[in-house]
């Protein structure tokens, strides 16, 4: 290929040279260039290597359909593999390297694959690499996995960085009346019309320039028309977005947009993201996405120096590059002629190979005038040269197909096998494209949604009709949205003087060369025929067996040819083989854009209690509890987790401990029917809960298994304060709302989440009452007689802070939960801590909380895992036999009542010095295998008992196992430990301490 | 994105809502026979086409809504508050339909 | 039919690939079959294969409304594992994994099962202990499973997000025998294998009605005419409820949801294992295909649907999950995303069972775990159809388990189909 930059012409800015490197070589281009046009101007031919055979590949197009010039851009943690050189804007400092090759794309050792390519037909790997079947010696997957290692290394195209991406990304949201996709003549025209009617229009263009196909036109009048329409569009108030792709259409007028904010500069500005992902909601969508030019299959049609005709035209007219000296244009339709003429006028020697017998006299005249030679009934059958085109072997039509006839030297072959309208976005909506034999392409199908196709995306081939088509779509959109606008009839598909001739492959009987259908994945015409031979005849089978259309261009070029060849093999028409279903995204979208700012520590929101900083200031080490950070333990100097929680437990049991419990769910339940409501959702009776009392309650799901537990405090006749577990706070709230709004609409109850409104602390231990008494304004409210176990008061802390206190205990000690309005959380902690510290108390975290609850046999999410019945948890007494409640019927299903169900038990080691792990399986001593007898849910060192203890479940409950030695089997960690099963109430079983 | 026209908040992304389930399921009395509860809790019509279903505007007004939606096309035909009384007062507030 | 081997591939290379036959026939339906399986997906094809192979059944047809393997067979993330712990599931999925390990040889079709290890990350001591219960049970029942501490994990997969994760990684539960297979090859391998047993695989044949007589199905109306049947097995993910209603049997404990799957552009090998995690309301799985694409997915779209296309919120969510764990992937591009229909059951576990009709059998409710189940599903469904009684392993895979209270709820999510998976 002897391409060269022309001294003038094109849309590039020759006054702004840009320097970049290609495989370490410094090269220059101009502002307005793509990487492809700059490399082409510099005469670089081999830019990539193919997937399977490692064949040399060059530029094949000038757009998103590029299948050959795939390169790696950037270095280090900004490495981006598989970039299409044809869409990469040039900038100074751009670093580009070849990929999928060693040592480089110009000389690639991997090309040795080509020598064996006769064995590497489609699907060959399904037939081998399994290992010798001899007497089962090759059984298993070992042999395959050895081969697989080699295959994986060879596959995979570019290499991505292993380092974290340093750039930032953003999400945005847009709303508009009309979304117009594509800024070619049809799109611009549609946008102008719709905006002119007063509608809010967003026009989205994937390129960095507006104009679509107009950008590839060389004549002055096209340029003027483009600029004129652009001015009108701007004046009409259209919001235009360039470097932005509408990558998919989703439900209800939603579109996904992918904006490359900073891919045309070496680094995003510090205030800019690299990419943005926009979710756009439009009331009407006009798809004017144009059409893509196809090739046809013939021998070695993948060589560097073979591209589509429109690319040749784009490089000439837009980028000022004459892409070859001796150019052959092969075509089966009218669209190639203008390019041939323009290239000839620009100084190339151009000849046309026309598959058709006759063409319009106008085209013949044009060609002749521009000294373009024309051979009809002719086509290339093979490309000569391996790393660059040196010439062609030609074929002519005979009565029964193609026969070889002569050759022709050339350095560039441009091919037009017809055009495929870009129907992808409509295909995303589940609308099947319809084959149009006259235009030899798929046209968009009918849709009932507010989506219109316009311009060449609707199969309209000339600019004038595209303008009308866009205008008609704009007017129709306006009318649909209530604007009174005169309607125009949209032109029908077509627009060429002479009909296209459907040609998909130039095959001569003796041809042995590889004829590529989908070059990136090395899918050849023979592969299609092999798929046919083996019965993979539907389009879905064909693409999966041969990988047709699965490459990074998404089958934009190859799919139709593949279908046509299969139809030919079957002796059927193309629609009978099937239509191709395009899946989003239209072009690949960076995962960075899609994830936006939700990365690293911001992957999910972090919930902090109002006392978060207070806890940290007082030495808390935090742990995760769902989305919350909660204190895990408060280490004093020299302490680790184990020392700290044991001390916290001991201190709390000896004097007093404070623990932030704000993350519990809190729900206000109010109304005249609140009591009845609670009585239906809890298993235990709530009808007679006195004002000023709290009750521990369990709620079941509809299926009778435990959903959640917590306490509910009665504040007045009609006002309750419910707490839920931290984990199920949101779920319980939604559940209560569902019950009231759907099932029990007659109940007069309002539920309000007040989780954010109240900050809470547990005050636990024998000195807890003293601590609180010193904090409330009126200490008499704390006296035992007026504030018994399960009592509730509303009172005031010193300084006038309103509070709610309940005497409830999770630790087993005398304990209280005290809540204040959230903003007072830290002040409350200051007050409580001052008293607690002077009482010799401590702050405690989740680990100590866990230790104390295990000692008491209180259950949490580790036990109530969604598979447990209230009886399993040892709380069967809490299921009232005298009332109906949610789950009361289905909890009595036979399997749930079996005596041998696993029930909650305590566990201790046989040897008091031993430890054991949660997650161990409880097995009988002589049978440490199989499904076991039970499992361990939680363990702790019990300072009170002086050894490790645990909770768990075992078949039938603890009575049947008393005194027996069991094995806590933990093969993945600790091995086997001898344990005994005991009652789960391991500390103060009669509850004297909490009642005291 | 499915767009749901919440009667209280206006048209919003479905991501603001959480899907409940088949709104035609009638939950029996709390003491109804186990078979009725079994059928209500475990069996589903699983409509392919237009179905009445519940959605919770969980990141909005927190109302449970009854939505008529095509489960094949995701097209929405109607949205009403699930609570009959709420629906009536909303419709009263909107005023009577104008005669044709 | 040509036996596949390195030798046959070599010969084909020399003969211009001309020696290959059709991998399965394209027969016309006969007027009557002993057994008709409805649905030529993975499970239906596997069932037909094992009916022939294990039970010597003859005169079998598999009816498919579209193309074989055209549904979820080609829409999954190809993960194979047996890390199930509930009684029944444990044994079933272990049997499946064992069948997978020799499936290529059994079928004489390279399904490319690569035992590259399934690495389930955990982020809290509680999650670690919950995983321990599962993996301990696996070990005690003869399967494999191990724990990797952070040091080992960093050595095996150095580029996970160890430094800035919202939920710090503290270790992983690993099943080394788990991995990926080539999903299409499984469908084709079973189809070719079944065809070799004489099974008629009839594509483009939609069942439109069922004729019942005396508590039995006597014939199926299809788009290619009426077909008489002695026994019928349904294996139609995404259409189970419709077929069930066609049989006049009312409602199933199933709701159909859509699940999206994602693949990136191909890149050179960067991830050797299957990595999964679930934390903070996220649920995510990723592996790299032999072609180099990162294949990944997450949760359902959260609403019931029969549309085979998903929406953007999940695309965004899954991308967040990807880069949360592999921050280097944010410069890699999403190539395609698509969706399949999942028949979600009320407890997240499947049905392989008899039905109220004497000769009708049901295989359904695979949630989004159907791919790995393929061999065992076919194996036990064939056994059920051939012997008219369930093997004890699938004793609780019946429709009455909810009445009995024998739910098999691996996630403990309760009777809400969208919460299982």
Short mmCIF file of C-alpha atoms in Angstrom, two decimals, chain A residues 51 54 77-84 100 117-121 124-133 138-141 144-145 148 151-167 169 171 247 250-251 254-256 258 274 277-279 428-430 449 520-521 530 532-541 544-545 547 549-554 576-577 583-585 587-595 598-607 623-624 626-629 632 701-703 705 731 865-867 893-896 901 918-921 923 928-932 935-937 969-973, chain C residues 3-24 67-71 74-75 85-88 90-91 100-102 104-105 108-116 123-125 128-137 139-141 145-147 159 161 163-168 180 182-185 188 203 260 264-273 277 279-283 287-292 296 303 308-312 315-317 319-324 327-339 396 401-407 409-415 419:
data_model
loop_
_atom_site.label_atom_id
_atom_site.label_comp_id
_atom_site.label_asym_id
_atom_site.label_seq_id
_atom_site.Cartn_x
_atom_site.Cartn_y
_atom_site.Cartn_z
CA UNK A 51 -7.42 -14.23 16.51
CA UNK A 54 -2.36 -14.80 13.51
CA UNK A 77 -2.26 1.08 34.45
CA UNK A 78 -3.75 3.06 31.58
CA UNK A 79 -3.37 0.21 29.08
CA UNK A 80 -6.41 -0.34 26.90
CA UNK A 81 -6.42 -3.39 24.65
CA UNK A 82 -8.42 -4.02 21.47
CA UNK A 83 -8.85 -0.38 20.50
CA UNK A 84 -10.11 0.11 16.96
CA UNK A 100 -1.76 -10.58 19.88
CA UNK A 117 -4.81 -24.12 9.53
CA UNK A 118 -6.17 -26.97 7.47
CA UNK A 119 -6.61 -28.82 10.78
CA UNK A 120 -8.06 -25.84 12.64
CA UNK A 121 -11.46 -25.74 10.99
CA UNK A 124 -12.17 -28.78 15.63
CA UNK A 125 -11.57 -28.40 19.34
CA UNK A 126 -14.83 -30.18 20.12
CA UNK A 127 -13.44 -33.24 18.42
CA UNK A 128 -10.05 -33.62 20.02
CA UNK A 129 -7.81 -32.73 23.00
CA UNK A 130 -9.81 -35.14 25.14
CA UNK A 131 -7.04 -37.60 25.82
CA UNK A 132 -6.54 -41.22 24.81
CA UNK A 133 -9.62 -43.29 25.43
CA UNK A 138 -7.24 -40.66 29.63
CA UNK A 139 -10.40 -40.28 31.64
CA UNK A 140 -11.14 -37.11 33.52
CA UNK A 141 -10.25 -33.65 32.43
CA UNK A 144 -7.86 -31.35 28.05
CA UNK A 145 -6.65 -28.97 30.74
CA UNK A 148 -6.33 -25.70 27.31
CA UNK A 151 -5.12 -22.53 23.78
CA UNK A 152 -5.80 -19.85 26.38
CA UNK A 153 -2.40 -18.32 25.89
CA UNK A 154 -2.86 -18.15 22.16
CA UNK A 155 -6.34 -16.63 22.36
CA UNK A 156 -7.40 -13.40 23.94
CA UNK A 157 -6.24 -10.57 21.64
CA UNK A 158 -4.78 -7.68 23.68
CA UNK A 159 -3.35 -7.75 27.16
CA UNK A 160 -5.10 -5.73 29.85
CA UNK A 161 -3.35 -4.17 32.80
CA UNK A 162 -3.44 -5.99 36.13
CA UNK A 163 -3.20 -2.72 37.97
CA UNK A 164 -6.15 -0.72 39.20
CA UNK A 165 -7.38 1.91 36.77
CA UNK A 166 -6.34 5.37 38.00
CA UNK A 167 -9.03 7.28 36.10
CA UNK A 169 -15.85 7.66 35.65
CA UNK A 171 -22.94 8.41 35.72
CA UNK A 247 -25.15 1.66 22.93
CA UNK A 250 -34.06 -0.46 26.76
CA UNK A 251 -37.62 -0.48 28.07
CA UNK A 254 -34.68 4.38 27.98
CA UNK A 255 -31.35 4.54 26.21
CA UNK A 256 -27.87 3.80 27.46
CA UNK A 258 -21.53 6.01 26.50
CA UNK A 274 -12.62 9.57 31.51
CA UNK A 277 -22.51 6.48 31.25
CA UNK A 278 -25.77 8.30 30.75
CA UNK A 279 -29.20 6.86 31.30
CA UNK A 428 -32.26 -4.60 21.08
CA UNK A 429 -35.97 -3.99 21.45
CA UNK A 430 -36.72 -7.48 20.20
CA UNK A 449 -42.94 1.51 20.42
CA UNK A 520 -11.36 -10.95 13.17
CA UNK A 521 -12.21 -14.46 14.33
CA UNK A 530 -18.45 -27.24 7.29
CA UNK A 532 -23.68 -26.90 7.17
CA UNK A 533 -22.20 -30.32 6.57
CA UNK A 534 -22.33 -31.09 10.27
CA UNK A 535 -25.90 -29.89 10.68
CA UNK A 536 -25.31 -26.50 12.31
CA UNK A 537 -27.68 -24.83 9.91
CA UNK A 538 -29.73 -22.39 11.95
CA UNK A 539 -28.21 -19.00 12.45
CA UNK A 540 -27.91 -19.58 16.18
CA UNK A 541 -26.03 -22.84 15.66
CA UNK A 544 -21.95 -20.58 17.96
CA UNK A 545 -20.19 -23.31 16.02
CA UNK A 547 -17.96 -17.98 16.20
CA UNK A 549 -20.27 -12.48 14.60
CA UNK A 550 -18.86 -13.06 18.08
CA UNK A 551 -15.79 -10.85 17.65
CA UNK A 552 -15.42 -7.31 18.94
CA UNK A 553 -17.12 -5.84 15.86
CA UNK A 554 -20.19 -7.89 16.77
CA UNK A 576 -35.28 -19.10 6.09
CA UNK A 577 -31.88 -19.43 7.73
CA UNK A 583 -27.43 -7.69 21.57
CA UNK A 584 -26.35 -4.52 23.30
CA UNK A 585 -23.99 -2.77 23.46
CA UNK A 587 -20.11 -0.99 20.36
CA UNK A 588 -18.19 -2.13 23.42
CA UNK A 589 -18.54 0.01 26.56
CA UNK A 590 -15.90 0.31 29.25
CA UNK A 591 -16.84 -1.32 32.52
CA UNK A 592 -15.48 1.83 34.13
CA UNK A 593 -18.20 3.95 32.58
CA UNK A 594 -20.86 1.52 33.72
CA UNK A 595 -19.58 1.42 37.28
CA UNK A 598 -19.25 3.29 42.69
CA UNK A 599 -15.81 1.80 43.09
CA UNK A 600 -13.44 0.78 45.84
CA UNK A 601 -14.67 2.14 49.18
CA UNK A 602 -17.65 3.66 47.36
CA UNK A 603 -18.84 0.37 45.89
CA UNK A 604 -21.71 0.42 48.35
CA UNK A 605 -22.86 3.15 50.72
CA UNK A 606 -21.36 3.02 54.17
CA UNK A 607 -23.76 3.42 57.07
CA UNK A 623 -16.29 -4.39 61.71
CA UNK A 624 -18.85 -4.86 58.96
CA UNK A 626 -24.26 -5.40 56.44
CA UNK A 627 -23.67 -1.88 55.15
CA UNK A 628 -22.91 -0.67 58.67
CA UNK A 629 -19.65 -0.15 60.40
CA UNK A 632 -16.01 -4.77 66.99
CA UNK A 701 -42.76 -15.64 57.36
CA UNK A 702 -45.90 -16.84 55.62
CA UNK A 703 -44.29 -20.25 55.36
CA UNK A 705 -40.24 -20.19 59.45
CA UNK A 731 -37.12 -6.10 55.04
CA UNK A 865 -30.79 -18.36 58.90
CA UNK A 866 -34.15 -18.53 57.17
CA UNK A 867 -34.43 -22.32 57.42
CA UNK A 893 -46.47 -28.73 58.24
CA UNK A 894 -45.41 -32.30 59.08
CA UNK A 895 -41.69 -32.04 58.29
CA UNK A 896 -41.48 -28.94 60.48
CA UNK A 901 -35.31 -31.85 63.46
CA UNK A 918 -18.23 -22.19 64.06
CA UNK A 919 -19.13 -23.96 60.86
CA UNK A 920 -17.96 -27.33 62.19
CA UNK A 921 -20.20 -30.32 61.58
CA UNK A 923 -20.79 -36.01 64.03
CA UNK A 928 -17.15 -38.67 61.10
CA UNK A 929 -18.54 -38.66 57.57
CA UNK A 930 -21.74 -38.04 55.70
CA UNK A 931 -24.18 -35.29 56.50
CA UNK A 932 -23.52 -35.40 60.27
CA UNK A 935 -23.60 -28.09 63.06
CA UNK A 936 -22.10 -25.26 65.04
CA UNK A 937 -23.27 -21.72 64.38
CA UNK A 969 -15.56 -31.90 62.40
CA UNK A 970 -13.89 -29.02 60.62
CA UNK A 971 -11.85 -30.62 57.87
CA UNK A 972 -11.38 -27.34 56.02
CA UNK A 973 -9.65 -25.72 58.99
CA UNK C 3 -15.73 -41.03 16.06
CA UNK C 4 -14.06 -37.80 17.17
CA UNK C 5 -10.37 -38.03 17.94
CA UNK C 6 -7.06 -36.37 17.19
CA UNK C 7 -6.72 -38.88 14.34
CA UNK C 8 -10.06 -37.98 12.80
CA UNK C 9 -9.21 -34.29 12.99
CA UNK C 10 -5.85 -34.99 11.34
CA UNK C 11 -7.47 -36.97 8.55
CA UNK C 12 -10.05 -34.25 8.04
CA UNK C 13 -7.30 -31.69 7.72
CA UNK C 14 -5.79 -33.69 4.89
CA UNK C 15 -9.09 -34.20 3.15
CA UNK C 16 -10.31 -30.62 3.29
CA UNK C 17 -12.72 -31.29 6.17
CA UNK C 18 -14.93 -33.31 3.82
CA UNK C 19 -15.25 -36.42 5.99
CA UNK C 20 -17.58 -35.08 8.66
CA UNK C 21 -21.20 -36.15 8.84
CA UNK C 22 -24.11 -34.33 10.39
CA UNK C 23 -23.72 -34.39 14.15
CA UNK C 24 -27.39 -35.28 14.50
CA UNK C 67 -33.30 -24.92 17.79
CA UNK C 68 -31.72 -27.38 20.15
CA UNK C 69 -29.72 -25.71 22.86
CA UNK C 70 -31.20 -22.36 21.86
CA UNK C 71 -32.51 -21.33 25.26
CA UNK C 74 -26.40 -20.83 25.45
CA UNK C 75 -27.24 -18.08 27.90
CA UNK C 85 -25.19 -28.52 51.37
CA UNK C 86 -28.87 -29.24 51.81
CA UNK C 87 -29.76 -32.92 51.99
CA UNK C 88 -30.69 -34.05 48.49
CA UNK C 90 -25.59 -32.28 48.21
CA UNK C 91 -25.76 -35.78 46.75
CA UNK C 100 -19.08 -33.88 34.30
CA UNK C 101 -15.58 -35.13 35.02
CA UNK C 102 -15.88 -37.81 32.41
CA UNK C 104 -16.21 -35.54 27.21
CA UNK C 105 -15.16 -39.19 27.06
CA UNK C 108 -16.93 -38.50 22.66
CA UNK C 109 -17.32 -34.73 22.43
CA UNK C 110 -14.96 -32.28 24.05
CA UNK C 111 -17.21 -30.23 26.32
CA UNK C 112 -14.07 -28.51 27.58
CA UNK C 113 -14.76 -29.01 31.23
CA UNK C 114 -11.90 -27.22 32.85
CA UNK C 115 -11.54 -27.84 36.57
CA UNK C 116 -10.02 -24.47 37.22
CA UNK C 123 -15.52 -10.79 53.75
CA UNK C 124 -16.45 -11.37 57.37
CA UNK C 125 -15.90 -14.00 60.04
CA UNK C 128 -16.40 -17.51 56.66
CA UNK C 129 -18.13 -19.67 59.26
CA UNK C 130 -21.25 -20.04 57.12
CA UNK C 131 -19.01 -21.18 54.26
CA UNK C 132 -17.20 -23.55 56.60
CA UNK C 133 -20.40 -25.39 57.37
CA UNK C 134 -20.98 -25.88 53.63
CA UNK C 135 -17.44 -26.88 52.73
CA UNK C 136 -17.08 -29.12 55.78
CA UNK C 137 -20.20 -30.97 54.69
CA UNK C 139 -15.59 -32.83 52.59
CA UNK C 140 -17.44 -35.18 54.90
CA UNK C 141 -19.55 -36.43 52.00
CA UNK C 145 -13.28 -28.23 49.36
CA UNK C 146 -10.67 -26.13 51.03
CA UNK C 147 -10.12 -22.74 52.59
CA UNK C 159 -4.92 -8.64 41.24
CA UNK C 161 -8.96 -5.68 45.21
CA UNK C 163 -6.33 -2.73 49.32
CA UNK C 164 -9.38 -0.60 48.71
CA UNK C 165 -12.33 -2.95 48.87
CA UNK C 166 -15.48 -1.64 50.49
CA UNK C 167 -15.80 -5.10 51.98
CA UNK C 168 -12.27 -6.33 52.68
CA UNK C 180 -16.27 -24.10 33.55
CA UNK C 182 -18.22 -24.88 26.95
CA UNK C 183 -21.98 -24.60 27.19
CA UNK C 184 -22.86 -25.07 23.53
CA UNK C 185 -20.63 -28.12 23.29
CA UNK C 188 -24.30 -30.56 20.94
CA UNK C 203 -36.51 -29.11 16.00
CA UNK C 260 -28.61 -11.23 32.45
CA UNK C 264 -16.18 -8.57 27.80
CA UNK C 265 -13.90 -8.19 24.83
CA UNK C 266 -11.29 -10.94 24.74
CA UNK C 267 -8.08 -10.26 26.61
CA UNK C 268 -5.01 -12.36 27.33
CA UNK C 269 -5.41 -14.73 30.30
CA UNK C 270 -5.91 -12.76 33.50
CA UNK C 271 -8.11 -14.97 35.65
CA UNK C 272 -7.59 -18.70 35.96
CA UNK C 273 -10.37 -19.47 38.44
CA UNK C 277 -18.73 -13.36 46.08
CA UNK C 279 -21.72 -9.23 50.23
CA UNK C 280 -23.50 -5.96 50.88
CA UNK C 281 -26.49 -7.02 48.84
CA UNK C 282 -24.25 -7.87 45.89
CA UNK C 283 -24.01 -11.27 44.27
CA UNK C 287 -14.50 -16.32 35.00
CA UNK C 288 -12.53 -16.03 31.81
CA UNK C 289 -13.44 -18.08 28.78
CA UNK C 290 -10.88 -19.89 26.69
CA UNK C 291 -11.42 -17.25 24.03
CA UNK C 292 -10.35 -14.61 26.53
CA UNK C 296 -19.79 -12.62 34.42
CA UNK C 303 -39.07 -8.40 38.47
CA UNK C 308 -35.29 -12.25 26.96
CA UNK C 309 -33.70 -8.89 27.52
CA UNK C 310 -32.70 -7.07 30.65
CA UNK C 311 -32.44 -3.50 31.78
CA UNK C 312 -29.72 -1.03 32.69
CA UNK C 315 -25.92 -3.79 33.89
CA UNK C 316 -24.66 -1.02 36.12
CA UNK C 317 -24.82 -3.13 39.26
CA UNK C 319 -20.27 -3.67 36.35
CA UNK C 320 -19.84 -2.22 39.83
CA UNK C 321 -19.46 -5.72 41.22
CA UNK C 322 -16.85 -6.54 38.56
CA UNK C 323 -14.62 -3.59 39.20
CA UNK C 324 -15.16 -3.79 42.96
CA UNK C 327 -10.34 -2.88 39.68
CA UNK C 328 -8.12 -3.42 36.65
CA UNK C 329 -11.13 -4.37 34.57
CA UNK C 330 -12.62 -0.89 34.36
CA UNK C 331 -10.59 -0.26 31.20
CA UNK C 332 -11.84 -3.50 29.68
CA UNK C 333 -14.99 -3.19 27.64
CA UNK C 334 -18.31 -4.95 27.83
CA UNK C 335 -18.86 -6.69 24.52
CA UNK C 336 -22.34 -8.14 24.92
CA UNK C 337 -25.04 -8.61 27.47
CA UNK C 338 -28.09 -10.74 27.10
CA UNK C 339 -30.74 -12.41 29.22
CA UNK C 396 -37.58 -34.32 47.91
CA UNK C 401 -42.45 -30.87 49.42
CA UNK C 402 -43.98 -27.51 50.27
CA UNK C 403 -47.07 -29.19 51.74
CA UNK C 404 -44.82 -31.44 53.75
CA UNK C 405 -42.60 -28.58 54.86
CA UNK C 406 -39.55 -30.18 53.28
CA UNK C 407 -38.35 -27.05 51.52
CA UNK C 409 -33.70 -23.67 50.71
CA UNK C 410 -29.94 -23.27 50.19
CA UNK C 411 -30.13 -19.53 50.76
CA UNK C 412 -32.73 -19.47 53.49
CA UNK C 413 -34.54 -16.83 51.50
CA UNK C 414 -38.08 -18.10 52.02
CA UNK C 415 -40.96 -18.47 49.58
CA UNK C 419 -34.63 -14.17 46.19
#
